Amino acid sequence: MSNWENNVRKVVPYTPGEQPNVPGMIKLNTNENPYPPSPKVIQAIRDFDTDKLRLYPDPTAGVLVNALAERYQVKPEQVFVGVGSDDVLAMCFLTFFNSGKPILFPDITYSFYDVWADVFRIPYEDQPLDANLCIRKEDYYKENGGVIFPNPNAPTGVLMELSDIEDIIKHNPDVICIVDEAYIDFGGVSALPLIDKYDNLLVVQTFSKSRSMAGSRIGYVFGNERLIKYLNDVKYSFNSYTMDQLTLVTGAASLADEDYFKETLDRIITTRERVKKELSELGFTMPDSKSNFLFISHPRVPAKELFLALREKNIYVRYFDKPRIDNMLRVTIGTDEEMDQFIAFLKEYLC
Ligand SMILES: *Cc1c(COP(=O)(O)O)cnc(C)c1O
């Protein structure tokens, strides 16, 4: 073997959920929103002046940053945007987790965290969720190089109380704590107001789930001005033009349609609560989810068997072949019609 092999940055990559494209499929495997983006987004795309594509986009992403600042009542200097929250989170890891001490995150969580830690050579220690799949805040009180967890957690859907999150932040004044709020709009309380109180807090959100724009790749993070400045310094040392012209205006258009945002969220939450009941009646158990997915298991039928049987019928859900969660399925909340078909299949399969 050649010597260059010794000098490759080797990583085990993150495995994204399948993106099948089968006519008539029911896709409940990657937590996308079943509803289209706001009509204002569609109009912004129609109105887009394509001559703008000759030019580089605004490197400060001003249109989008200002729209976010206004919608969330923060200063533009407290907002950083990127190509999906995956990009934003990766930038945060690179910028803030450099102490050489292990960073902490839950053992059952977003499976990208350990991948970023590995690619950036950041040591980490995962902290086991308790038997009810809840984060134990005390696990995060020890010395560490940084803390990150989603709230609600994924793939469990379990929401943590804001007071518990604040306890974690308070116990970690010397490191950065990141709360990944990819699913917060589906019924949680955001930690955003805490950024004025704690200079070590970053709150990350995304357009991918609650705003029906996974395909646009827009993520953002709120934090105090110094943190945001450090993130921009790293971004400009990497790629100044992360967000394209069209994405900047469509993102701003989405933020301008609060009514549509609320309406589609309400629909998903209503469907989720109904589906929780119907699945319980079929014998499924699940932690109480405040997200747009349910994490279910059945006492009689193994998750993997159900996953494969559903797949045969072009109903896609997510199965994780991992210790502790290999008898559970993560099911995204789709439209009412999609969930009716999903439940009809289960009824027939289980009887
Ligand atoms: C979906 C998801 C993300 C990434 O979202 P993008 O903005 O699409 O990159 C980040 N964190 C968690 C927990 C997620 O589920």
PDB file of C-alpha atoms in Angstrom, residues 129-310:
ATOM      1  CA  LEU A 129     -30.277   7.997  28.810  1.00  0.00           C
ATOM      2  CA  ASP A 130     -32.213   6.580  31.783  1.00  0.00           C
ATOM      3  CA  ALA A 131     -34.589   3.599  31.464  1.00  0.00           C
ATOM      4  CA  ASN A 132     -37.380   5.945  30.324  1.00  0.00           C
ATOM      5  CA  LEU A 133     -35.122   7.313  27.572  1.00  0.00           C
ATOM      6  CA  CYS A 134     -34.718  10.657  29.361  1.00  0.00           C
ATOM      7  CA  ILE A 135     -31.517  12.702  29.645  1.00  0.00           C
ATOM      8  CA  ARG A 136     -30.134  12.722  33.227  1.00  0.00           C
ATOM      9  CA  LYS A 137     -28.975  16.275  33.731  1.00  0.00           C
ATOM     10  CA  GLU A 138     -26.518  15.318  36.480  1.00  0.00           C
ATOM     11  CA  ASP A 139     -24.466  13.378  33.899  1.00  0.00           C
ATOM     12  CA  TYR A 140     -23.515  16.740  32.406  1.00  0.00           C
ATOM     13  CA  TYR A 141     -22.183  18.294  35.617  1.00  0.00           C
ATOM     14  CA  LYS A 142     -18.707  16.745  35.355  1.00  0.00           C
ATOM     15  CA  GLU A 143     -15.656  18.354  33.802  1.00  0.00           C
ATOM     16  CA  ASN A 144     -15.918  18.324  29.994  1.00  0.00           C
ATOM     17  CA  GLY A 145     -14.974  20.053  26.750  1.00  0.00           C
ATOM     18  CA  GLY A 146     -18.524  21.050  25.773  1.00  0.00           C
ATOM     19  CA  VAL A 147     -22.094  19.805  25.836  1.00  0.00           C
ATOM     20  CA  ILE A 148     -24.590  19.147  23.048  1.00  0.00           C
ATOM     21  CA  PHE A 149     -28.022  17.546  22.995  1.00  0.00           C
ATOM     22  CA  PRO A 150     -31.212  17.943  20.979  1.00  0.00           C
ATOM     23  CA  ASN A 151     -34.363  19.189  22.663  1.00  0.00           C
ATOM     24  CA  PRO A 152     -36.670  17.397  22.068  1.00  0.00           C
ATOM     25  CA  ASN A 153     -34.139  14.575  21.776  1.00  0.00           C
ATOM     26  CA  ALA A 154     -34.010  12.496  18.598  1.00  0.00           C
ATOM     27  CA  PRO A 155     -34.924   9.728  17.903  1.00  0.00           C
ATOM     28  CA  THR A 156     -36.848   9.535  21.188  1.00  0.00           C
ATOM     29  CA  GLY A 157     -38.958  12.713  20.825  1.00  0.00           C
ATOM     30  CA  VAL A 158     -38.597  13.335  24.577  1.00  0.00           C
ATOM     31  CA  LEU A 159     -38.664  16.991  25.648  1.00  0.00           C
ATOM     32  CA  MET A 160     -36.642  18.319  28.559  1.00  0.00           C
ATOM     33  CA  GLU A 161     -37.932  21.063  30.857  1.00  0.00           C
ATOM     34  CA  LEU A 162     -36.310  24.436  30.305  1.00  0.00           C
ATOM     35  CA  SER A 163     -35.341  24.614  33.989  1.00  0.00           C
ATOM     36  CA  ASP A 164     -33.339  21.369  33.609  1.00  0.00           C
ATOM     37  CA  ILE A 165     -31.605  22.764  30.539  1.00  0.00           C
ATOM     38  CA  GLU A 166     -30.753  25.904  32.474  1.00  0.00           C
ATOM     39  CA  ASP A 167     -29.265  23.745  35.235  1.00  0.00           C
ATOM     40  CA  ILE A 168     -26.956  22.097  32.681  1.00  0.00           C
ATOM     41  CA  ILE A 169     -25.877  25.481  31.281  1.00  0.00           C
ATOM     42  CA  LYS A 170     -25.244  26.853  34.795  1.00  0.00           C
ATOM     43  CA  HIS A 171     -23.061  23.880  35.697  1.00  0.00           C
ATOM     44  CA  ASN A 172     -20.886  24.447  32.612  1.00  0.00           C
ATOM     45  CA  PRO A 173     -19.785  28.102  32.618  1.00  0.00           C
ATOM     46  CA  ASP A 174     -16.357  27.300  31.141  1.00  0.00           C
ATOM     47  CA  VAL A 175     -17.530  25.425  28.043  1.00  0.00           C
ATOM     48  CA  ILE A 176     -20.060  25.979  25.270  1.00  0.00           C
ATOM     49  CA  CYS A 177     -23.453  24.265  25.590  1.00  0.00           C
ATOM     50  CA  ILE A 178     -25.382  23.682  22.373  1.00  0.00           C
ATOM     51  CA  VAL A 179     -29.117  22.966  22.406  1.00  0.00           C
ATOM     52  CA  ASP A 180     -30.143  21.490  19.048  1.00  0.00           C
ATOM     53  CA  GLU A 181     -33.773  22.537  18.626  1.00  0.00           C
ATOM     54  CA  ALA A 182     -34.504  20.873  15.271  1.00  0.00           C
ATOM     55  CA  TYR A 183     -37.963  19.844  16.593  1.00  0.00           C
ATOM     56  CA  ILE A 184     -38.754  22.583  19.126  1.00  0.00           C
ATOM     57  CA  ASP A 185     -41.639  24.084  17.121  1.00  0.00           C
ATOM     58  CA  PHE A 186     -43.727  20.919  17.524  1.00  0.00           C
ATOM     59  CA  GLY A 187     -44.569  21.649  21.154  1.00  0.00           C
ATOM     60  CA  GLY A 188     -41.446  22.520  23.142  1.00  0.00           C
ATOM     61  CA  VAL A 189     -40.256  25.650  24.917  1.00  0.00           C
ATOM     62  CA  SER A 190     -37.173  27.142  23.291  1.00  0.00           C
ATOM     63  CA  ALA A 191     -34.034  27.975  25.263  1.00  0.00           C
ATOM     64  CA  LEU A 192     -33.603  31.070  23.078  1.00  0.00           C
ATOM     65  CA  PRO A 193     -34.430  33.625  25.826  1.00  0.00           C
ATOM     66  CA  LEU A 194     -31.503  32.242  27.842  1.00  0.00           C
ATOM     67  CA  ILE A 195     -28.882  33.509  25.351  1.00  0.00           C
ATOM     68  CA  ASP A 196     -28.992  36.953  27.000  1.00  0.00           C
ATOM     69  CA  LYS A 197     -28.354  35.414  30.398  1.00  0.00           C
ATOM     70  CA  TYR A 198     -25.636  32.864  29.522  1.00  0.00           C
ATOM     71  CA  ASP A 199     -22.691  33.681  27.264  1.00  0.00           C
ATOM     72  CA  ASN A 200     -21.895  29.962  26.836  1.00  0.00           C
ATOM     73  CA  LEU A 201     -25.221  28.983  25.214  1.00  0.00           C
ATOM     74  CA  LEU A 202     -25.943  28.324  21.541  1.00  0.00           C
ATOM     75  CA  VAL A 203     -29.467  27.487  20.336  1.00  0.00           C
ATOM     76  CA  VAL A 204     -29.602  25.805  16.907  1.00  0.00           C
ATOM     77  CA  GLN A 205     -32.740  25.548  14.753  1.00  0.00           C
ATOM     78  CA  THR A 206     -33.570  24.565  11.179  1.00  0.00           C
ATOM     79  CA  PHE A 207     -36.015  25.154   8.319  1.00  0.00           C
ATOM     80  CA  SER A 208     -35.933  21.438   7.488  1.00  0.00           C
ATOM     81  CA  LYS A 209     -38.720  20.139   9.696  1.00  0.00           C
ATOM     82  CA  SER A 210     -41.206  22.750  10.935  1.00  0.00           C
ATOM     83  CA  ARG A 211     -40.821  25.012   7.874  1.00  0.00           C
ATOM     84  CA  SER A 212     -41.103  22.259   5.223  1.00  0.00           C
ATOM     85  CA  MET A 213     -37.827  23.274   3.585  1.00  0.00           C
ATOM     86  CA  ALA A 214     -35.408  20.372   4.037  1.00  0.00           C
ATOM     87  CA  GLY A 215     -34.522  20.731   0.357  1.00  0.00           C
ATOM     88  CA  SER A 216     -33.406  24.351   0.761  1.00  0.00           C
ATOM     89  CA  ARG A 217     -30.817  23.557   3.440  1.00  0.00           C
ATOM     90  CA  ILE A 218     -31.227  26.405   5.922  1.00  0.00           C
ATOM     91  CA  GLY A 219     -30.049  26.202   9.514  1.00  0.00           C
ATOM     92  CA  TYR A 220     -29.305  28.921  12.050  1.00  0.00           C
ATOM     93  CA  VAL A 221     -27.995  29.449  15.523  1.00  0.00           C
ATOM     94  CA  PHE A 222     -28.630  32.094  18.173  1.00  0.00           C
ATOM     95  CA  GLY A 223     -26.032  33.052  20.725  1.00  0.00           C
ATOM     96  CA  ASN A 224     -24.343  36.057  22.250  1.00  0.00           C
ATOM     97  CA  GLU A 225     -22.531  38.388  19.893  1.00  0.00           C
ATOM     98  CA  ARG A 226     -19.065  37.128  20.761  1.00  0.00           C
ATOM     99  CA  LEU A 227     -19.976  33.525  19.994  1.00  0.00           C
ATOM    100  CA  ILE A 228     -21.531  34.544  16.679  1.00  0.00           C
ATOM    101  CA  LYS A 229     -18.464  36.582  15.760  1.00  0.00           C
ATOM    102  CA  TYR A 230     -16.211  33.570  16.389  1.00  0.00           C
ATOM    103  CA  LEU A 231     -18.475  31.419  14.210  1.00  0.00           C
ATOM    104  CA  ASN A 232     -18.308  33.953  11.384  1.00  0.00           C
ATOM    105  CA  ASP A 233     -14.510  34.125  11.644  1.00  0.00           C
ATOM    106  CA  VAL A 234     -14.327  30.361  11.111  1.00  0.00           C
ATOM    107  CA  LYS A 235     -16.920  30.435   8.335  1.00  0.00           C
ATOM    108  CA  TYR A 236     -15.002  33.132   6.428  1.00  0.00           C
ATOM    109  CA  SER A 237     -11.883  30.993   6.811  1.00  0.00           C
ATOM    110  CA  PHE A 238     -13.656  28.085   5.189  1.00  0.00           C
ATOM    111  CA  ASN A 239     -16.246  29.230   2.628  1.00  0.00           C
ATOM    112  CA  SER A 240     -17.599  32.795   2.601  1.00  0.00           C
ATOM    113  CA  TYR A 241     -20.573  32.074   0.360  1.00  0.00           C
ATOM    114  CA  THR A 242     -22.352  29.216   2.045  1.00  0.00           C
ATOM    115  CA  MET A 243     -25.902  30.250   1.146  1.00  0.00           C
ATOM    116  CA  ASP A 244     -27.063  30.925  -2.401  1.00  0.00           C
ATOM    117  CA  GLN A 245     -29.106  33.931  -3.598  1.00  0.00           C
ATOM    118  CA  LEU A 246     -32.362  32.041  -4.066  1.00  0.00           C
ATOM    119  CA  THR A 247     -32.190  30.294  -0.702  1.00  0.00           C
ATOM    120  CA  LEU A 248     -31.658  33.588   1.118  1.00  0.00           C
ATOM    121  CA  VAL A 249     -34.859  35.112  -0.261  1.00  0.00           C
ATOM    122  CA  THR A 250     -36.996  31.982   0.073  1.00  0.00           C
ATOM    123  CA  GLY A 251     -35.908  31.613   3.700  1.00  0.00           C
ATOM    124  CA  ALA A 252     -36.926  35.206   4.418  1.00  0.00           C
ATOM    125  CA  ALA A 253     -40.258  34.601   2.635  1.00  0.00           C
ATOM    126  CA  SER A 254     -41.001  31.634   4.868  1.00  0.00           C
ATOM    127  CA  LEU A 255     -40.399  33.734   7.985  1.00  0.00           C
ATOM    128  CA  ALA A 256     -42.871  36.324   6.673  1.00  0.00           C
ATOM    129  CA  ASP A 257     -45.743  33.812   6.755  1.00  0.00           C
ATOM    130  CA  GLU A 258     -46.422  33.207  10.430  1.00  0.00           C
ATOM    131  CA  ASP A 259     -50.053  32.150   9.838  1.00  0.00           C
ATOM    132  CA  TYR A 260     -49.112  29.322   7.496  1.00  0.00           C
ATOM    133  CA  PHE A 261     -46.332  28.221   9.838  1.00  0.00           C
ATOM    134  CA  LYS A 262     -48.741  27.985  12.784  1.00  0.00           C
ATOM    135  CA  GLU A 263     -51.443  26.288  10.729  1.00  0.00           C
ATOM    136  CA  THR A 264     -49.217  23.481   9.437  1.00  0.00           C
ATOM    137  CA  LEU A 265     -47.669  22.969  12.878  1.00  0.00           C
ATOM    138  CA  ASP A 266     -51.132  22.677  14.431  1.00  0.00           C
ATOM    139  CA  ARG A 267     -52.116  20.106  11.850  1.00  0.00           C
ATOM    140  CA  ILE A 268     -49.065  17.958  12.525  1.00  0.00           C
ATOM    141  CA  ILE A 269     -49.514  18.177  16.294  1.00  0.00           C
ATOM    142  CA  THR A 270     -53.195  17.201  16.026  1.00  0.00           C
ATOM    143  CA  THR A 271     -52.324  14.235  13.810  1.00  0.00           C
ATOM    144  CA  ARG A 272     -49.524  13.214  16.189  1.00  0.00           C
ATOM    145  CA  GLU A 273     -51.819  13.120  19.213  1.00  0.00           C
ATOM    146  CA  ARG A 274     -54.425  11.072  17.351  1.00  0.00           C
ATOM    147  CA  VAL A 275     -51.815   8.617  16.055  1.00  0.00           C
ATOM    148  CA  LYS A 276     -50.358   8.229  19.565  1.00  0.00           C
ATOM    149  CA  LYS A 277     -53.785   7.044  20.788  1.00  0.00           C
ATOM    150  CA  GLU A 278     -54.401   4.708  17.884  1.00  0.00           C
ATOM    151  CA  LEU A 279     -50.971   3.108  18.177  1.00  0.00           C
ATOM    152  CA  SER A 280     -51.425   2.633  21.927  1.00  0.00           C
ATOM    153  CA  GLU A 281     -54.710   0.867  21.234  1.00  0.00           C
ATOM    154  CA  LEU A 282     -52.764  -1.518  18.983  1.00  0.00           C
ATOM    155  CA  GLY A 283     -50.419  -2.300  21.874  1.00  0.00           C
ATOM    156  CA  PHE A 284     -47.501  -0.080  20.889  1.00  0.00           C
ATOM    157  CA  THR A 285     -45.526   1.694  23.585  1.00  0.00           C
ATOM    158  CA  MET A 286     -43.576   4.913  23.099  1.00  0.00           C
ATOM    159  CA  PRO A 287     -42.049   7.760  25.038  1.00  0.00           C
ATOM    160  CA  ASP A 288     -44.224  10.884  24.976  1.00  0.00           C
ATOM    161  CA  SER A 289     -43.087  12.739  21.865  1.00  0.00           C
ATOM    162  CA  LYS A 290     -43.140  16.504  21.445  1.00  0.00           C
ATOM    163  CA  SER A 291     -41.633  16.276  17.960  1.00  0.00           C
ATOM    164  CA  ASN A 292     -42.932  15.368  14.496  1.00  0.00           C
ATOM    165  CA  PHE A 293     -42.142  11.677  14.966  1.00  0.00           C
ATOM    166  CA  LEU A 294     -42.959   8.798  17.316  1.00  0.00           C
ATOM    167  CA  PHE A 295     -40.489   6.215  18.606  1.00  0.00           C
ATOM    168  CA  ILE A 296     -42.541   3.050  18.903  1.00  0.00           C
ATOM    169  CA  SER A 297     -42.164  -0.574  19.852  1.00  0.00           C
ATOM    170  CA  HIS A 298     -44.555  -3.495  20.004  1.00  0.00           C
ATOM    171  CA  PRO A 299     -44.433  -6.169  22.737  1.00  0.00           C
ATOM    172  CA  ARG A 300     -45.089  -9.002  20.289  1.00  0.00           C
ATOM    173  CA  VAL A 301     -43.625  -8.092  16.889  1.00  0.00           C
ATOM    174  CA  PRO A 302     -39.913  -7.258  16.524  1.00  0.00           C
ATOM    175  CA  ALA A 303     -39.246  -3.781  15.093  1.00  0.00           C
ATOM    176  CA  LYS A 304     -37.055  -5.085  12.308  1.00  0.00           C
ATOM    177  CA  GLU A 305     -39.756  -7.456  11.091  1.00  0.00           C
ATOM    178  CA  LEU A 306     -42.292  -4.646  11.061  1.00  0.00           C
ATOM    179  CA  PHE A 307     -39.830  -2.326   9.304  1.00  0.00           C
ATOM    180  CA  LEU A 308     -39.349  -4.848   6.494  1.00  0.00           C
ATOM    181  CA  ALA A 309     -43.064  -5.646   6.214  1.00  0.00           C
ATOM    182  CA  LEU A 310     -43.895  -1.941   5.952  1.00  0.00           C
TER     183      LEU A 310
END
